[in-house]
């Protein structure tokens, strides 16, 4: 497998930790929600994205091209969600 230098896999979160944070923010179980990478068009579940702790937030990257799909930063007052790397994010009602 090709060696990547731009990603520190030691900062990778496990899926359960990611699911907990997403549930806290969205109030729904998110890991099975479908999303599509804006960079390569790869479609998959949010739970299948690569999650990293980075600075004050969490970064979810495409498992195919490693493009940043979602970036979540939590402050005491608010949650910042940067979803420009996703074509869409489907939240079940
Ligand atoms: Zn991608």
GROMACS .gro file of N, CA and C and ligand atoms in nm:
model
  280
    1UNK      N    1   0.084  -0.120   0.000
    1UNK     CA    2   0.000   0.000   0.000
    1UNK      C    3   0.088   0.125   0.000
    2UNK      N    4   0.042   0.223  -0.072
    2UNK     CA    5   0.117   0.348  -0.087
    2UNK      C    6   0.129   0.423   0.047
    3UNK      N    7   0.246   0.474   0.072
    3UNK     CA    8   0.268   0.548   0.197
    3UNK      C    9   0.217   0.692   0.181
    4UNK      N   10   0.133   0.734   0.275
    4UNK     CA   11   0.081   0.871   0.271
    4UNK      C   12   0.155   0.955   0.374
    5UNK      N   13   0.185   1.075   0.337
    5UNK     CA   14   0.261   1.160   0.429
    5UNK      C   15   0.176   1.272   0.488
    6UNK      N   16   0.060   1.299   0.426
    6UNK     CA   17  -0.020   1.412   0.472
    6UNK      C   18  -0.118   1.374   0.582
    7UNK      N   19  -0.120   1.248   0.619
    7UNK     CA   20  -0.216   1.202   0.718
    7UNK      C   21  -0.143   1.130   0.831
    8UNK      N   22  -0.176   1.169   0.950
    8UNK     CA   23  -0.118   1.103   1.066
    8UNK      C   24  -0.217   1.002   1.121
    9UNK      N   25  -0.195   0.877   1.091
    9UNK     CA   26  -0.293   0.775   1.129
    9UNK      C   27  -0.296   0.750   1.279
   10UNK      N   28  -0.197   0.801   1.349
   10UNK     CA   29  -0.202   0.788   1.495
   10UNK      C   30  -0.311   0.877   1.554
   11UNK      N   31  -0.357   0.976   1.476
   11UNK     CA   32  -0.464   1.065   1.522
   11UNK      C   33  -0.601   1.014   1.481
   12UNK      N   34  -0.605   0.897   1.423
   12UNK     CA   35  -0.732   0.844   1.377
   12UNK      C   36  -0.820   0.803   1.495
   13UNK      N   37  -0.947   0.838   1.483
   13UNK     CA   38  -1.045   0.799   1.585
   13UNK      C   39  -1.105   0.665   1.545
   14UNK      N   40  -1.149   0.591   1.644
   14UNK     CA   41  -1.222   0.470   1.607
   14UNK      C   42  -1.368   0.508   1.580
   15UNK      N   43  -1.437   0.419   1.512
   15UNK     CA   44  -1.572   0.448   1.465
   15UNK      C   45  -1.668   0.479   1.580
   16UNK      N   46  -1.650   0.412   1.693
   16UNK     CA   47  -1.739   0.434   1.806
   16UNK      C   48  -1.725   0.575   1.863
   17UNK      N   49  -1.602   0.623   1.872
   17UNK     CA   50  -1.579   0.758   1.922
   17UNK      C   51  -1.642   0.861   1.829
   18UNK      N   52  -1.628   0.839   1.700
   18UNK     CA   53  -1.687   0.929   1.601
   18UNK      C   54  -1.839   0.928   1.611
   19UNK      N   55  -1.897   0.810   1.624
   19UNK     CA   56  -2.042   0.797   1.632
   19UNK      C   57  -2.095   0.875   1.753
   20UNK      N   58  -2.022   0.870   1.863
   20UNK     CA   59  -2.065   0.940   1.984
   20UNK      C   60  -2.069   1.090   1.965
   21UNK      N   61  -1.966   1.143   1.901
   21UNK     CA   62  -1.960   1.287   1.878
   21UNK      C   63  -2.070   1.331   1.781
   22UNK      N   64  -2.090   1.253   1.674
   22UNK     CA   65  -2.194   1.287   1.576
   22UNK      C   66  -2.332   1.282   1.639
   23UNK      N   67  -2.354   1.185   1.726
   23UNK     CA   68  -2.484   1.174   1.790
   23UNK      C   69  -2.508   1.294   1.880
   24UNK      N   70  -2.403   1.336   1.948
   24UNK     CA   71  -2.412   1.450   2.039
   24UNK      C   72  -2.452   1.577   1.960
   25UNK      N   73  -2.397   1.593   1.842
   25UNK     CA   74  -2.421   1.713   1.762
   25UNK      C   75  -2.555   1.709   1.691
   26UNK      N   76  -2.583   1.598   1.622
   26UNK     CA   77  -2.702   1.593   1.536
   26UNK      C   78  -2.824   1.535   1.606
   27UNK      N   79  -2.801   1.465   1.717
   27UNK     CA   80  -2.912   1.407   1.789
   27UNK      C   81  -2.973   1.285   1.722
   28UNK      N   82  -2.910   1.239   1.618
   28UNK     CA   83  -2.954   1.116   1.552
   28UNK      C   84  -2.831   1.029   1.526
   29UNK      N   85  -2.858   0.903   1.510
   29UNK     CA   86  -2.751   0.811   1.476
   29UNK      C   87  -2.705   0.839   1.333
   30UNK      N   88  -2.579   0.876   1.317
   30UNK     CA   89  -2.530   0.925   1.188
   30UNK      C   90  -2.445   0.826   1.110
   31UNK      N   91  -2.398   0.723   1.176
   31UNK     CA   92  -2.297   0.640   1.111
   31UNK      C   93  -2.348   0.570   0.984
   32UNK      N   94  -2.480   0.546   0.978
   32UNK     CA   95  -2.534   0.478   0.860
   32UNK      C   96  -2.586   0.578   0.756
   33UNK      N   97  -2.574   0.709   0.786
   33UNK     CA   98  -2.622   0.810   0.692
   33UNK      C   99  -2.533   0.816   0.569
   34UNK      N  100  -2.593   0.819   0.450
   34UNK     CA  101  -2.512   0.824   0.330
   34UNK      C  102  -2.459   0.965   0.301
   35UNK      N  103  -2.344   0.971   0.241
   35UNK     CA  104  -2.286   1.097   0.199
   35UNK      C  105  -2.206   1.071   0.071
   36UNK      N  106  -2.171   1.179   0.002
   36UNK     CA  107  -2.095   1.163  -0.122
   36UNK      C  108  -1.979   1.260  -0.122
   37UNK      N  109  -1.863   1.211  -0.153
   37UNK     CA  110  -1.741   1.294  -0.157
   37UNK      C  111  -1.748   1.390  -0.276
   38UNK      N  112  -1.727   1.519  -0.250
   38UNK     CA  113  -1.733   1.620  -0.356
   38UNK      C  114  -1.611   1.612  -0.447
   39UNK      N  115  -1.508   1.549  -0.402
   39UNK     CA  116  -1.385   1.541  -0.480
   39UNK      C  117  -1.385   1.425  -0.580
   40UNK      N  118  -1.421   1.306  -0.532
   40UNK     CA  119  -1.411   1.189  -0.620
   40UNK      C  120  -1.544   1.121  -0.647
   41UNK      N  121  -1.652   1.167  -0.580
   41UNK     CA  122  -1.783   1.109  -0.607
   41UNK      C  123  -1.808   0.978  -0.536
   42UNK      N  124  -1.716   0.938  -0.451
   42UNK     CA  125  -1.734   0.814  -0.376
   42UNK      C  126  -1.853   0.828  -0.281
   43UNK      N  127  -1.946   0.733  -0.288
   43UNK     CA  128  -2.060   0.736  -0.198
   43UNK      C  129  -2.045   0.629  -0.091
   44UNK      N  130  -2.083   0.665   0.029
   44UNK     CA  131  -2.074   0.567   0.137
   44UNK      C  132  -2.137   0.621   0.263
   45UNK      N  133  -2.131   0.541   0.366
   45UNK     CA  134  -2.187   0.582   0.494
   45UNK      C  135  -2.087   0.668   0.568
   46UNK      N  136  -2.141   0.760   0.649
   46UNK     CA  137  -2.055   0.847   0.727
   46UNK      C  138  -1.963   0.765   0.817
   47UNK      N  139  -2.016   0.652   0.866
   47UNK     CA  140  -1.936   0.566   0.952
   47UNK      C  141  -1.816   0.505   0.880
   48UNK      N  142  -1.818   0.510   0.746
   48UNK     CA  143  -1.708   0.454   0.670
   48UNK      C  144  -1.599   0.555   0.638
   49UNK      N  145  -1.622   0.682   0.675
   49UNK     CA  146  -1.520   0.785   0.651
   49UNK      C  147  -1.406   0.768   0.751
   50UNK      N  148  -1.292   0.820   0.716
   50UNK     CA  149  -1.176   0.815   0.806
   50UNK      C  150  -1.182   0.936   0.897
   51UNK      N  151  -1.185   0.913   1.026
   51UNK     CA  152  -1.199   1.023   1.122
   51UNK      C  153  -1.066   1.051   1.192
   52UNK      N  154  -1.036   1.180   1.202
   52UNK     CA  155  -0.913   1.221   1.269
   52UNK      C  156  -0.942   1.334   1.367
   53UNK      N  157  -0.873   1.331   1.478
   53UNK     CA  158  -0.878   1.447   1.566
   53UNK      C  159  -0.768   1.541   1.516
   54UNK      N  160  -0.805   1.665   1.494
   54UNK     CA  161  -0.712   1.759   1.434
   54UNK      C  162  -0.737   1.895   1.497
   55UNK      N  163  -0.639   1.945   1.571
   55UNK     CA  164  -0.658   2.073   1.639
   55UNK      C  165  -0.778   2.063   1.731
   56UNK      N  166  -0.868   2.161   1.726
   56UNK     CA  167  -0.981   2.161   1.818
   56UNK      C  168  -1.098   2.078   1.769
   57UNK      N  169  -1.087   2.017   1.654
   57UNK     CA  170  -1.205   1.951   1.599
   57UNK      C  171  -1.179   1.810   1.549
   58UNK      N  172  -1.277   1.765   1.472
   58UNK     CA  173  -1.271   1.632   1.413
   58UNK      C  174  -1.279   1.649   1.262
   59UNK      N  175  -1.197   1.576   1.191
   59UNK     CA  176  -1.198   1.580   1.046
   59UNK      C  177  -1.235   1.442   0.995
   60UNK      N  178  -1.335   1.438   0.906
   60UNK     CA  179  -1.376   1.312   0.844
   60UNK      C  180  -1.332   1.314   0.698
   61UNK      N  181  -1.251   1.218   0.661
   61UNK     CA  182  -1.198   1.214   0.525
   61UNK      C  183  -1.255   1.098   0.446
   62UNK      N  184  -1.264   1.120   0.314
   62UNK     CA  185  -1.308   1.017   0.222
   62UNK      C  186  -1.215   0.896   0.230
   63UNK      N  187  -1.273   0.777   0.236
   63UNK     CA  188  -1.190   0.657   0.246
   63UNK      C  189  -1.126   0.621   0.113
   64UNK      N  190  -1.175   0.682   0.004
   64UNK     CA  191  -1.120   0.652  -0.128
   64UNK      C  192  -1.008   0.748  -0.167
   65UNK      N  193  -1.032   0.880  -0.151
   65UNK     CA  194  -0.932   0.978  -0.198
   65UNK      C  195  -0.873   1.060  -0.083
   66UNK      N  196  -0.923   1.044   0.037
   66UNK     CA  197  -0.874   1.113   0.156
   66UNK      C  198  -0.900   1.263   0.155
   67UNK      N  199  -0.988   1.308   0.065
   67UNK     CA  200  -1.038   1.445   0.067
   67UNK      C  201  -1.112   1.469   0.200
   68UNK      N  202  -1.102   1.591   0.253
   68UNK     CA  203  -1.177   1.623   0.375
   68UNK      C  204  -1.324   1.641   0.338
   69UNK      N  205  -1.409   1.556   0.390
   69UNK     CA  206  -1.552   1.561   0.360
   69UNK      C  207  -1.624   1.648   0.463
   70UNK      N  208  -1.597   1.625   0.590
   70UNK     CA  209  -1.661   1.701   0.697
   70UNK      C  210  -1.556   1.745   0.797
   71UNK      N  211  -1.579   1.865   0.850
   71UNK     CA  212  -1.492   1.914   0.956
   71UNK      C  213  -1.584   1.969   1.065
   72UNK      N  214  -1.563   1.923   1.186
   72UNK     CA  215  -1.650   1.962   1.298
   72UNK      C  216  -1.564   2.023   1.408
   73UNK      N  217  -1.598   2.144   1.447
   73UNK     CA  218  -1.528   2.209   1.557
   73UNK      C  219  -1.632   2.247   1.662
   74UNK      N  220  -1.607   2.206   1.784
   74UNK     CA  221  -1.699   2.238   1.893
   74UNK      C  222  -1.635   2.340   1.985
   75UNK      N  223  -1.710   2.445   2.014
   75UNK     CA  224  -1.668   2.543   2.114
   75UNK      C  225  -1.772   2.538   2.225
   76UNK      N  226  -1.748   2.602   2.339
   76UNK     CA  227  -1.849   2.601   2.445
   76UNK      C  228  -1.983   2.660   2.399
   77UNK      N  229  -1.981   2.751   2.301
   77UNK     CA  230  -2.104   2.819   2.258
   77UNK      C  231  -2.169   2.758   2.136
   78UNK      N  232  -2.093   2.689   2.054
   78UNK     CA  233  -2.149   2.648   1.926
   78UNK      C  234  -2.074   2.531   1.866
   79UNK      N  235  -2.137   2.475   1.764
   79UNK     CA  236  -2.073   2.371   1.684
   79UNK      C  237  -2.056   2.425   1.543
   80UNK      N  238  -1.937   2.418   1.489
   80UNK     CA  239  -1.910   2.461   1.352
   80UNK      C  240  -1.899   2.338   1.265
   81UNK      N  241  -1.978   2.337   1.158
   81UNK     CA  242  -1.977   2.224   1.067
   81UNK      C  243  -1.937   2.272   0.928
   82UNK      N  244  -1.824   2.223   0.883
   82UNK     CA  245  -1.777   2.255   0.748
   82UNK      C  246  -1.799   2.132   0.663
   83UNK      N  247  -1.898   2.140   0.573
   83UNK     CA  248  -1.935   2.022   0.493
   83UNK      C  249  -1.908   2.048   0.345
   84UNK      N  250  -1.814   2.136   0.313
   84UNK     CA  251  -1.794   2.170   0.171
   84UNK      C  252  -1.732   2.055   0.092
   85UNK      N  253  -1.680   1.957   0.162
   85UNK     CA  254  -1.621   1.843   0.092
   85UNK      C  255  -1.722   1.734   0.059
   86UNK      N  256  -1.849   1.760   0.097
   86UNK     CA  257  -1.953   1.661   0.070
   86UNK      C  258  -2.051   1.717  -0.032
   87UNK      N  259  -2.093   1.634  -0.127
   87UNK     CA  260  -2.197   1.674  -0.221
   87UNK      C  261  -2.328   1.688  -0.144
   88UNK      N  262  -2.352   1.592  -0.056
   88UNK     CA  263  -2.468   1.598   0.031
   88UNK      C  264  -2.443   1.517   0.156
   89UNK      N  265  -2.531   1.537   0.250
   89UNK     CA  266  -2.527   1.465   0.376
   89UNK      C  267  -2.672   1.434   0.408
   90UNK      N  268  -2.708   1.308   0.416
   90UNK     CA  269  -2.849   1.274   0.436
   90UNK      C  270  -2.874   1.241   0.582
   91UNK      N  271  -2.966   1.318   0.642
   91UNK     CA  272  -3.003   1.294   0.780
   91UNK      C  273  -3.143   1.234   0.783
   92UNK      N  274  -3.156   1.116   0.838
   92UNK     CA  275  -3.287   1.052   0.849
   92UNK      C  276  -3.372   1.128   0.950
   93UNK      N  277  -3.500   1.145   0.921
   93UNK     CA  278  -3.590   1.208   1.016
   93UNK      C  279  -3.624   1.112   1.129
   94LIG    ZN1  280  -1.326   1.106  -0.228
   0.00000   0.00000   0.00000
